[in-house]
mmCIF file of C-alpha atoms and ligand atoms in Angstrom:
data_model
loop_
_atom_site.group_PDB
_atom_site.id
_atom_site.type_symbol
_atom_site.label_atom_id
_atom_site.label_comp_id
_atom_site.label_asym_id
_atom_site.label_seq_id
_atom_site.Cartn_x
_atom_site.Cartn_y
_atom_site.Cartn_z
ATOM 1 C CA UNK A 1 -0.346 0.114 0.297
ATOM 2 C CA UNK A 2 1.233 3.318 -1.241
ATOM 3 C CA UNK A 3 0.976 7.199 -0.131
ATOM 4 C CA UNK A 4 0.344 7.942 -3.611
ATOM 5 C CA UNK A 5 -0.638 6.346 -6.883
ATOM 6 C CA UNK A 6 -0.453 8.120 -10.279
ATOM 7 C CA UNK A 7 -2.487 5.845 -12.777
ATOM 8 C CA UNK A 8 -0.987 7.210 -15.999
ATOM 9 C CA UNK A 9 -0.505 10.753 -15.569
ATOM 10 C CA UNK A 10 -0.157 12.891 -18.413
ATOM 11 C CA UNK A 11 0.083 16.597 -17.829
ATOM 12 C CA UNK A 12 -0.435 19.125 -20.879
ATOM 13 C CA UNK A 13 -1.193 23.101 -22.063
ATOM 14 C CA UNK A 14 -3.058 23.785 -25.154
ATOM 15 C CA UNK A 15 -0.209 26.126 -27.481
ATOM 16 C CA UNK A 16 -0.478 26.654 -30.860
ATOM 17 C CA UNK A 17 -4.209 24.503 -30.913
ATOM 18 C CA UNK A 18 -1.976 21.886 -30.440
ATOM 19 C CA UNK A 19 -1.658 19.651 -27.372
ATOM 20 C CA UNK A 20 1.370 20.654 -25.848
ATOM 21 C CA UNK A 21 2.517 17.736 -23.224
ATOM 22 C CA UNK A 22 4.876 18.486 -20.872
ATOM 23 C CA UNK A 23 3.975 15.349 -18.027
ATOM 24 C CA UNK A 24 3.288 12.495 -19.849
ATOM 25 C CA UNK A 25 2.275 9.250 -19.127
ATOM 26 C CA UNK A 26 3.552 8.806 -15.687
ATOM 27 C CA UNK A 27 2.745 6.143 -13.016
ATOM 28 C CA UNK A 28 3.914 5.696 -10.276
ATOM 29 C CA UNK A 29 3.847 4.480 -5.541
ATOM 30 C CA UNK A 30 5.073 6.778 -3.738
ATOM 31 C CA UNK A 31 5.792 5.031 -0.007
ATOM 32 C CA UNK A 32 4.535 7.033 3.782
ATOM 33 C CA UNK A 33 7.774 7.953 4.134
ATOM 34 C CA UNK A 34 11.392 8.422 2.745
ATOM 35 C CA UNK A 35 13.423 10.356 0.796
ATOM 36 C CA UNK A 36 12.687 10.422 -2.880
ATOM 37 C CA UNK A 37 14.386 12.765 -5.080
ATOM 38 C CA UNK A 38 12.853 14.171 -8.615
ATOM 39 C CA UNK A 39 16.395 14.427 -10.866
ATOM 40 C CA UNK A 40 16.507 15.957 -14.216
ATOM 41 C CA UNK A 41 18.067 19.001 -16.304
ATOM 42 C CA UNK A 42 15.483 22.260 -16.774
ATOM 43 C CA UNK A 43 12.089 22.234 -18.463
ATOM 44 C CA UNK A 44 11.723 18.578 -17.981
ATOM 45 C CA UNK A 45 8.857 18.239 -15.993
ATOM 46 C CA UNK A 46 9.915 18.393 -12.342
ATOM 47 C CA UNK A 47 8.013 21.664 -10.526
ATOM 48 C CA UNK A 48 5.047 20.356 -12.691
ATOM 49 C CA UNK A 49 5.234 16.352 -10.877
ATOM 50 C CA UNK A 50 5.721 18.397 -7.475
ATOM 51 C CA UNK A 51 2.776 20.380 -8.411
ATOM 52 C CA UNK A 52 -0.021 17.513 -8.759
ATOM 53 C CA UNK A 53 1.049 15.782 -5.740
ATOM 54 C CA UNK A 54 0.931 19.463 -3.888
ATOM 55 C CA UNK A 55 -2.545 19.566 -5.883
ATOM 56 C CA UNK A 56 -1.934 22.823 -6.688
ATOM 57 C CA UNK A 57 -1.998 21.641 -10.091
ATOM 58 C CA UNK A 58 -4.531 19.125 -12.237
ATOM 59 C CA UNK A 59 -3.433 16.596 -14.370
ATOM 60 C CA UNK A 60 -4.779 16.829 -17.855
ATOM 61 C CA UNK A 61 -4.692 13.066 -17.506
ATOM 62 C CA UNK A 62 -4.690 10.075 -15.492
ATOM 63 C CA UNK A 63 -5.300 9.693 -11.332
ATOM 64 C CA UNK A 64 -3.954 11.070 -8.361
ATOM 65 C CA UNK A 65 -4.708 8.664 -5.671
ATOM 66 C CA UNK A 66 -3.397 9.807 -2.357
ATOM 67 C CA UNK A 67 -4.067 7.316 0.864
ATOM 68 C CA UNK A 68 -6.598 5.754 -1.506
ATOM 69 C CA UNK A 69 -8.389 8.766 -2.274
ATOM 70 C CA UNK A 70 -8.706 9.722 -6.023
ATOM 71 C CA UNK A 71 -8.366 13.527 -5.754
ATOM 72 C CA UNK A 72 -10.660 14.909 -8.118
ATOM 73 C CA UNK A 73 -13.335 13.613 -6.147
ATOM 74 C CA UNK A 74 -11.891 16.294 -3.098
ATOM 75 C CA UNK A 75 -14.206 18.883 -2.239
ATOM 76 C CA UNK A 76 -13.179 22.355 -0.769
ATOM 77 C CA UNK A 77 -12.988 21.082 2.302
ATOM 78 C CA UNK A 78 -11.104 18.445 1.581
ATOM 79 C CA UNK A 79 -8.583 20.615 -0.037
ATOM 80 C CA UNK A 80 -8.187 22.977 1.909
ATOM 81 C CA UNK A 81 -7.565 19.865 5.097
ATOM 82 C CA UNK A 82 -4.420 18.137 3.154
ATOM 83 C CA UNK A 83 -3.356 22.050 2.186
ATOM 84 C CA UNK A 84 -3.088 23.162 5.553
ATOM 85 C CA UNK A 85 -2.594 19.702 7.796
ATOM 86 C CA UNK A 86 -1.313 16.786 5.290
ATOM 87 C CA UNK A 87 1.467 19.002 2.391
ATOM 88 C CA UNK A 88 3.545 21.926 3.010
ATOM 89 C CA UNK A 89 5.749 23.214 0.669
ATOM 90 C CA UNK A 90 8.796 24.430 0.055
ATOM 91 C CA UNK A 91 8.681 26.314 -2.492
ATOM 92 C CA UNK A 92 11.976 28.521 -4.713
ATOM 93 C CA UNK A 93 11.892 31.370 -3.521
ATOM 94 C CA UNK A 94 10.326 30.576 -0.399
ATOM 95 C CA UNK A 95 7.918 32.637 -0.491
ATOM 96 C CA UNK A 96 8.770 34.008 3.235
ATOM 97 C CA UNK A 97 7.472 36.756 5.256
ATOM 98 C CA UNK A 98 10.017 39.128 4.290
ATOM 99 C CA UNK A 99 9.311 41.971 7.015
ATOM 100 C CA UNK A 100 8.726 39.740 9.943
ATOM 101 C CA UNK A 101 10.787 38.265 12.031
ATOM 102 C CA UNK A 102 12.183 34.649 11.990
ATOM 103 C CA UNK A 103 10.031 33.469 14.527
ATOM 104 C CA UNK A 104 7.008 34.835 12.706
ATOM 105 C CA UNK A 105 7.333 33.033 9.440
ATOM 106 C CA UNK A 106 8.366 29.749 10.985
ATOM 107 C CA UNK A 107 5.329 29.982 13.758
ATOM 108 C CA UNK A 108 2.685 30.934 10.818
ATOM 109 C CA UNK A 109 1.009 28.047 9.737
ATOM 110 C CA UNK A 110 -0.711 26.976 13.097
ATOM 111 C CA UNK A 111 -1.655 30.756 13.569
ATOM 112 C CA UNK A 112 -3.835 30.522 10.050
ATOM 113 C CA UNK A 113 -4.717 26.759 11.799
ATOM 114 C CA UNK A 114 -6.177 28.993 14.422
ATOM 115 C CA UNK A 115 -3.746 27.644 17.037
ATOM 116 C CA UNK A 116 -3.447 29.904 19.616
ATOM 117 C CA UNK A 117 -0.128 31.604 20.048
ATOM 118 C CA UNK A 118 1.457 30.804 22.932
ATOM 119 C CA UNK A 119 0.873 26.611 21.802
ATOM 120 C CA UNK A 120 2.097 28.349 18.384
ATOM 121 C CA UNK A 121 5.726 29.354 19.869
ATOM 122 C CA UNK A 122 5.768 27.048 22.281
ATOM 123 C CA UNK A 123 6.143 24.503 18.784
ATOM 124 C CA UNK A 124 8.361 26.711 17.097
ATOM 125 C CA UNK A 125 11.101 27.106 19.741
ATOM 126 C CA UNK A 126 10.449 23.307 20.067
ATOM 127 C CA UNK A 127 10.935 22.869 16.327
ATOM 128 C CA UNK A 128 13.625 25.255 16.297
ATOM 129 C CA UNK A 129 15.925 23.112 19.325
ATOM 130 C CA UNK A 130 15.793 19.930 17.524
ATOM 131 C CA UNK A 131 17.259 21.512 13.982
ATOM 132 C CA UNK A 132 19.540 23.561 15.758
ATOM 133 C CA UNK A 133 18.907 27.243 14.027
ATOM 134 C CA UNK A 134 21.371 29.775 14.955
ATOM 135 C CA UNK A 135 18.799 30.900 17.867
ATOM 136 C CA UNK A 136 20.012 34.574 16.912
ATOM 137 C CA UNK A 137 18.223 34.843 14.220
ATOM 138 C CA UNK A 138 14.604 34.364 15.712
ATOM 139 C CA UNK A 139 14.334 38.049 16.020
ATOM 140 C CA UNK A 140 15.924 39.276 12.718
ATOM 141 C CA UNK A 141 13.658 40.277 9.799
ATOM 142 C CA UNK A 142 13.955 37.393 6.946
ATOM 143 C CA UNK A 143 14.408 39.843 4.580
ATOM 144 C CA UNK A 144 18.925 40.659 6.576
ATOM 145 C CA UNK A 145 19.256 36.237 6.392
ATOM 146 C CA UNK A 146 21.152 34.764 4.002
ATOM 147 C CA UNK A 147 19.974 32.334 1.073
ATOM 148 C CA UNK A 148 20.528 29.858 2.971
ATOM 149 C CA UNK A 149 19.224 31.078 6.320
ATOM 150 C CA UNK A 150 16.571 31.736 3.930
ATOM 151 C CA UNK A 151 15.986 27.974 3.010
ATOM 152 C CA UNK A 152 16.721 26.908 7.087
ATOM 153 C CA UNK A 153 13.455 29.369 7.647
ATOM 154 C CA UNK A 154 11.810 27.826 5.335
ATOM 155 C CA UNK A 155 12.116 23.995 6.337
ATOM 156 C CA UNK A 156 11.531 25.074 9.533
ATOM 157 C CA UNK A 157 7.957 26.991 8.042
ATOM 158 C CA UNK A 158 7.688 23.440 6.410
ATOM 159 C CA UNK A 159 7.654 21.326 9.315
ATOM 160 C CA UNK A 160 5.524 23.092 12.011
ATOM 161 C CA UNK A 161 2.573 21.615 11.422
ATOM 162 C CA UNK A 162 3.509 17.857 11.358
ATOM 163 C CA UNK A 163 3.309 17.381 7.680
ATOM 164 C CA UNK A 164 2.580 13.704 6.323
ATOM 165 C CA UNK A 165 4.104 15.181 2.769
ATOM 166 C CA UNK A 166 7.042 17.639 2.488
ATOM 167 C CA UNK A 167 7.699 18.781 -1.104
ATOM 168 C CA UNK A 168 11.026 21.108 -1.641
ATOM 169 C CA UNK A 169 11.581 22.695 -5.150
ATOM 170 C CA UNK A 170 15.188 23.269 -5.058
ATOM 171 C CA UNK A 171 16.421 27.050 -5.558
ATOM 172 C CA UNK A 172 18.032 27.469 -8.881
ATOM 173 C CA UNK A 173 20.982 29.916 -7.387
ATOM 174 C CA UNK A 174 23.554 27.949 -6.188
ATOM 175 C CA UNK A 175 23.763 27.960 -1.604
ATOM 176 C CA UNK A 176 26.648 27.324 -0.014
ATOM 177 C CA UNK A 177 27.983 23.413 0.016
ATOM 178 C CA UNK A 178 27.692 23.139 3.852
ATOM 179 C CA UNK A 179 23.917 25.051 3.998
ATOM 180 C CA UNK A 180 23.025 23.072 0.562
ATOM 181 C CA UNK A 181 24.411 19.774 3.266
ATOM 182 C CA UNK A 182 22.534 20.977 6.354
ATOM 183 C CA UNK A 183 19.180 21.430 4.452
ATOM 184 C CA UNK A 184 19.971 18.137 3.260
ATOM 185 C CA UNK A 185 21.157 16.825 6.702
ATOM 186 C CA UNK A 186 17.845 17.988 7.939
ATOM 187 C CA UNK A 187 15.180 17.042 5.224
ATOM 188 C CA UNK A 188 16.523 13.719 5.128
ATOM 189 C CA UNK A 189 15.627 13.916 9.696
ATOM 190 C CA UNK A 190 12.439 14.606 8.050
ATOM 191 C CA UNK A 191 12.162 11.889 6.077
ATOM 192 C CA UNK A 192 12.137 9.045 8.923
ATOM 193 C CA UNK A 193 8.534 9.942 9.226
ATOM 194 C CA UNK A 194 7.037 11.547 6.685
ATOM 195 C CA UNK A 195 7.752 11.812 2.812
ATOM 196 C CA UNK A 196 10.048 14.060 1.192
ATOM 197 C CA UNK A 197 9.527 14.802 -2.036
ATOM 198 C CA UNK A 198 13.101 16.601 -3.394
ATOM 199 C CA UNK A 199 13.299 17.988 -6.412
ATOM 200 C CA UNK A 200 17.186 19.242 -7.224
ATOM 201 C CA UNK A 201 19.251 18.944 -10.270
ATOM 202 C CA UNK A 202 22.082 18.350 -7.703
ATOM 203 C CA UNK A 203 22.972 14.570 -9.316
ATOM 204 C CA UNK A 204 25.965 14.827 -6.388
ATOM 205 C CA UNK A 205 23.606 15.384 -3.342
ATOM 206 C CA UNK A 206 20.734 13.542 -4.353
ATOM 207 C CA UNK A 207 22.680 10.496 -4.852
ATOM 208 C CA UNK A 208 23.854 10.823 -1.287
ATOM 209 C CA UNK A 209 21.133 11.714 0.419
ATOM 210 C CA UNK A 210 18.583 9.780 -1.914
ATOM 211 C CA UNK A 211 16.267 6.601 -0.465
ATOM 212 C CA UNK A 212 14.921 6.598 -4.267
ATOM 213 C CA UNK A 213 16.153 8.887 -7.203
ATOM 214 C CA UNK A 214 13.293 9.691 -10.157
ATOM 215 C CA UNK A 215 15.076 11.068 -13.332
ATOM 216 C CA UNK A 216 13.204 13.162 -15.525
ATOM 217 C CA UNK A 217 12.986 14.156 -19.109
ATOM 218 C CA UNK A 218 11.427 15.918 -21.204
ATOM 219 C CA UNK A 219 7.930 15.021 -19.229
ATOM 220 C CA UNK A 220 8.903 11.769 -18.765
ATOM 221 C CA UNK A 221 10.676 8.981 -16.369
ATOM 222 C CA UNK A 222 13.660 7.459 -17.738
ATOM 223 C CA UNK A 223 14.880 6.014 -15.164
ATOM 224 C CA UNK A 224 13.142 4.710 -11.236
ATOM 225 C CA UNK A 225 16.305 3.940 -8.787
ATOM 226 C CA UNK A 226 15.740 2.309 -4.716
ATOM 227 C CA UNK A 227 18.207 2.015 -2.744
ATOM 228 C CA UNK A 228 17.058 -1.909 -2.112
ATOM 229 C CA UNK A 229 18.063 -2.213 1.647
ATOM 230 C CA UNK A 230 16.501 1.118 2.416
ATOM 231 C CA UNK A 231 12.942 0.393 0.218
ATOM 232 C CA UNK A 232 12.803 -2.624 1.427
ATOM 233 C CA UNK A 233 12.754 -1.088 5.337
ATOM 234 C CA UNK A 234 9.900 1.422 3.901
ATOM 235 C CA UNK A 235 7.976 -1.257 2.987
ATOM 236 C CA UNK A 236 7.621 -2.580 6.664
ATOM 237 C CA UNK A 237 7.008 -0.231 7.872
ATOM 238 C CA UNK A 238 4.680 1.069 5.892
ATOM 239 C CA UNK A 239 3.031 -2.788 6.532
ATOM 240 C CA UNK A 240 3.554 -1.569 10.331
ATOM 241 C CA UNK A 241 1.657 1.278 10.013
ATOM 242 C CA UNK A 242 -1.380 -1.373 8.288
ATOM 243 C CA UNK A 243 -0.979 -3.584 11.387
ATOM 244 C CA UNK A 244 -1.645 -1.047 13.527
ATOM 245 C CA UNK A 245 -4.513 0.742 11.605
ATOM 246 C CA UNK A 246 -6.169 -3.195 12.213
ATOM 247 C CA UNK A 247 -5.574 -3.407 15.550
ATOM 248 C CA UNK A 248 -6.309 0.030 16.224
ATOM 249 C CA UNK A 249 -9.505 -1.080 14.776
ATOM 250 C CA UNK A 250 -10.088 -3.576 16.935
ATOM 251 C CA UNK A 251 -9.621 -1.839 20.055
ATOM 252 C CA UNK A 252 -12.265 0.804 19.213
ATOM 253 C CA UNK A 253 -14.310 -1.951 18.024
ATOM 254 C CA UNK A 254 -13.745 -4.231 21.616
ATOM 255 C CA UNK A 255 -14.199 -1.396 24.107
ATOM 256 C CA UNK A 256 -17.211 -0.454 22.442
ATOM 257 C CA UNK A 257 -18.332 -4.373 23.281
ATOM 258 C CA UNK A 258 -16.953 -4.235 26.996
ATOM 259 C CA UNK A 259 -18.326 -0.715 27.136
ATOM 260 C CA UNK A 260 -21.652 -2.088 25.569
ATOM 261 C CA UNK A 261 -21.247 -5.596 27.361
ATOM 262 C CA UNK A 262 -24.424 -5.189 29.489
ATOM 263 C CA UNK A 263 -27.261 -3.775 27.352
ATOM 264 C CA UNK A 264 -25.817 -6.354 24.000
ATOM 265 C CA UNK A 265 -26.523 -8.753 26.796
ATOM 266 C CA UNK A 266 -29.774 -7.622 27.102
ATOM 267 C CA UNK A 267 -30.988 -7.537 23.082
ATOM 268 C CA UNK A 268 -29.249 -10.446 22.644
ATOM 269 C CA UNK A 269 -31.533 -12.524 26.701
ATOM 270 C CA UNK A 270 -34.585 -9.925 25.569
ATOM 271 C CA UNK A 271 -34.387 -11.713 21.416
ATOM 272 C CA UNK A 272 -34.164 -15.261 22.786
ATOM 273 C CA UNK A 273 -37.192 -14.616 25.401
ATOM 274 C CA UNK A 274 -38.999 -12.896 22.846
ATOM 275 C CA UNK A 275 -37.842 -16.179 20.373
ATOM 276 C CA UNK A 276 -39.432 -18.639 23.149
ATOM 277 C CA UNK A 277 -42.548 -16.783 24.160
ATOM 278 C CA UNK A 278 -42.407 -16.978 20.468
ATOM 279 C CA UNK A 279 -42.504 -20.300 19.647
ATOM 280 C CA UNK A 280 -45.128 -20.843 22.885
ATOM 281 C CA UNK A 281 -47.463 -18.608 21.883
ATOM 282 C CA UNK A 282 -47.519 -20.081 18.913
ATOM 283 C CA UNK A 283 -48.328 -23.371 20.227
ATOM 284 C CA UNK A 284 -51.225 -22.038 21.906
ATOM 285 C CA UNK A 285 -53.140 -18.979 19.962
ATOM 286 C CA UNK A 286 -53.635 -18.640 16.911
ATOM 287 C CA UNK A 287 -55.065 -14.995 17.110
ATOM 288 C CA UNK A 288 -52.333 -13.178 18.722
ATOM 289 C CA UNK A 289 -50.273 -13.776 15.572
ATOM 290 C CA UNK A 290 -50.750 -9.622 15.481
ATOM 291 C CA UNK A 291 -49.171 -8.436 18.673
ATOM 292 C CA UNK A 292 -46.037 -10.889 18.258
ATOM 293 C CA UNK A 293 -44.957 -9.735 15.293
ATOM 294 C CA UNK A 294 -44.746 -6.204 16.290
ATOM 295 C CA UNK A 295 -42.899 -7.863 19.613
ATOM 296 C CA UNK A 296 -40.472 -9.125 17.383
ATOM 297 C CA UNK A 297 -39.933 -5.970 15.393
ATOM 298 C CA UNK A 298 -39.381 -3.649 18.442
ATOM 299 C CA UNK A 299 -36.072 -6.470 19.263
ATOM 300 C CA UNK A 300 -35.006 -6.405 15.620
ATOM 301 C CA UNK A 301 -35.746 -2.393 15.241
ATOM 302 C CA UNK A 302 -34.278 -2.478 19.003
ATOM 303 C CA UNK A 303 -30.776 -4.595 17.687
ATOM 304 C CA UNK A 304 -29.997 -2.783 14.440
ATOM 305 C CA UNK A 305 -30.152 0.304 15.756
ATOM 306 C CA UNK A 306 -27.247 -0.592 18.572
ATOM 307 C CA UNK A 307 -25.017 -2.007 15.610
ATOM 308 C CA UNK A 308 -25.804 1.514 13.408
ATOM 309 C CA UNK A 309 -25.289 3.537 16.103
ATOM 310 C CA UNK A 310 -21.723 1.310 17.167
ATOM 311 C CA UNK A 311 -21.157 1.331 13.288
ATOM 312 C CA UNK A 312 -21.229 4.946 12.999
ATOM 313 C CA UNK A 313 -18.886 5.259 16.153
ATOM 314 C CA UNK A 314 -16.123 3.220 14.709
ATOM 315 C CA UNK A 315 -16.596 5.110 11.345
ATOM 316 C CA UNK A 316 -16.547 8.582 13.428
ATOM 317 C CA UNK A 317 -13.079 7.204 14.806
ATOM 318 C CA UNK A 318 -11.499 6.714 11.591
ATOM 319 C CA UNK A 319 -7.677 8.847 11.408
ATOM 320 C CA UNK A 320 -8.917 8.284 6.599
HETATM 321 P P1 ADP B 1 11.564 21.844 -14.164
HETATM 322 O O1 ADP B 1 10.394 22.616 -12.710
HETATM 323 O O2 ADP B 1 12.118 20.031 -14.376
HETATM 324 O O3 ADP B 1 12.507 23.310 -14.615
HETATM 325 P P2 ADP B 1 9.194 22.508 -15.314
HETATM 326 O O4 ADP B 1 7.971 21.463 -15.229
HETATM 327 O O5 ADP B 1 8.450 23.794 -14.888
HETATM 328 O O6 ADP B 1 10.399 22.457 -16.160
HETATM 329 O O7 ADP B 1 7.867 23.029 -16.826
HETATM 330 C C1 ADP B 1 8.153 21.920 -17.309
HETATM 331 C C2 ADP B 1 7.505 22.559 -19.362
HETATM 332 O O8 ADP B 1 6.562 22.634 -18.788
HETATM 333 C C3 ADP B 1 8.754 23.163 -19.552
HETATM 334 O O9 ADP B 1 8.981 23.067 -21.012
HETATM 335 C C4 ADP B 1 7.538 25.009 -19.431
HETATM 336 O O10 ADP B 1 7.673 25.717 -20.776
HETATM 337 C C5 ADP B 1 6.231 24.092 -19.283
HETATM 338 N N1 ADP B 1 5.315 25.180 -19.141
HETATM 339 C C6 ADP B 1 4.735 25.114 -17.604
HETATM 340 N N2 ADP B 1 4.228 25.575 -18.150
HETATM 341 C C7 ADP B 1 3.585 25.975 -19.126
HETATM 342 C C8 ADP B 1 2.580 27.254 -19.675
HETATM 343 N N3 ADP B 1 1.955 27.659 -18.857
HETATM 344 N N4 ADP B 1 2.159 26.944 -20.694
HETATM 345 C C9 ADP B 1 2.558 26.234 -21.260
HETATM 346 N N5 ADP B 1 4.444 25.525 -21.140
HETATM 347 C C10 ADP B 1 4.741 25.956 -19.674
HETATM 348 MG MG1 MG B 2 11.138 23.893 -11.474
#
């Protein structure tokens, strides 16, 4: 089971009344976590593909499934939940608020989601501790930062809402090597718990950090190279996830059953008594048919109402 399934994706623009394909026949499965790099020359379609994964662009052909759900069936509410909770972007030009401080920029996604300021600040400081950013920078305006510092702020801002997917479009202007490595280290750390998809043209760093490299040329995937050892582990993690999910569902079903044990016992006893009474009454009298049927209906209504209620509770608590 994969987090993303892309089936025969195509993306074209209408140029001079002709279809100009910028992506063609892209089929991919992406796991729940890991560091995946999309590598290719300028104009090969990397950003277009990344935008599809983040649902800020839609395919002209084919289907994308995220967590088994068809992107094309998303309603407005699903899309805003997806953008605010499931995915984070690190754009080529960072899109930081230059006049605001570093701390404010990192806090922004949580503030937008309506989390109170005090809690947001705590979360931001915790994150900053984890990712060893220079604390003297926190009160600086973003306009006063160097390129490397700005990218690191953009990365922390992308981590703060604990997204399942981080999509990073690497800046074309070269970062200095130290900063570039720091950025990769931070993304790598994050890829232990989320899916990180990085677009780059730097094959040296891609080889060093990636669990999988997808090579693109002229809108097509020309090679898909996986680090087999790590990839097997990723598969296992997905299986664990699935098992945990099943256990989680079983636990809820069991707990609900125990919680309602008395009521269930009562329902079963009532039903049994009803059936026995039915047989007895039927043996003695044919004239009581109507009242027997009514009593049966009552018992079945009660049984199905409690089953429906239980089903509703289980699906309301589902994370999906
Ligand atoms: P990359 O990120 O690999 O540099 P992109 O995904 O940005 O490539 O672009 C892929 C191709 O799509 C490029 O040839 C680009 O010119 C073309 N393209 C992007 N947007 C448009 C558009 N609005 N109309 C026509 N062609 C476009
Ligand atoms: Mg690009």
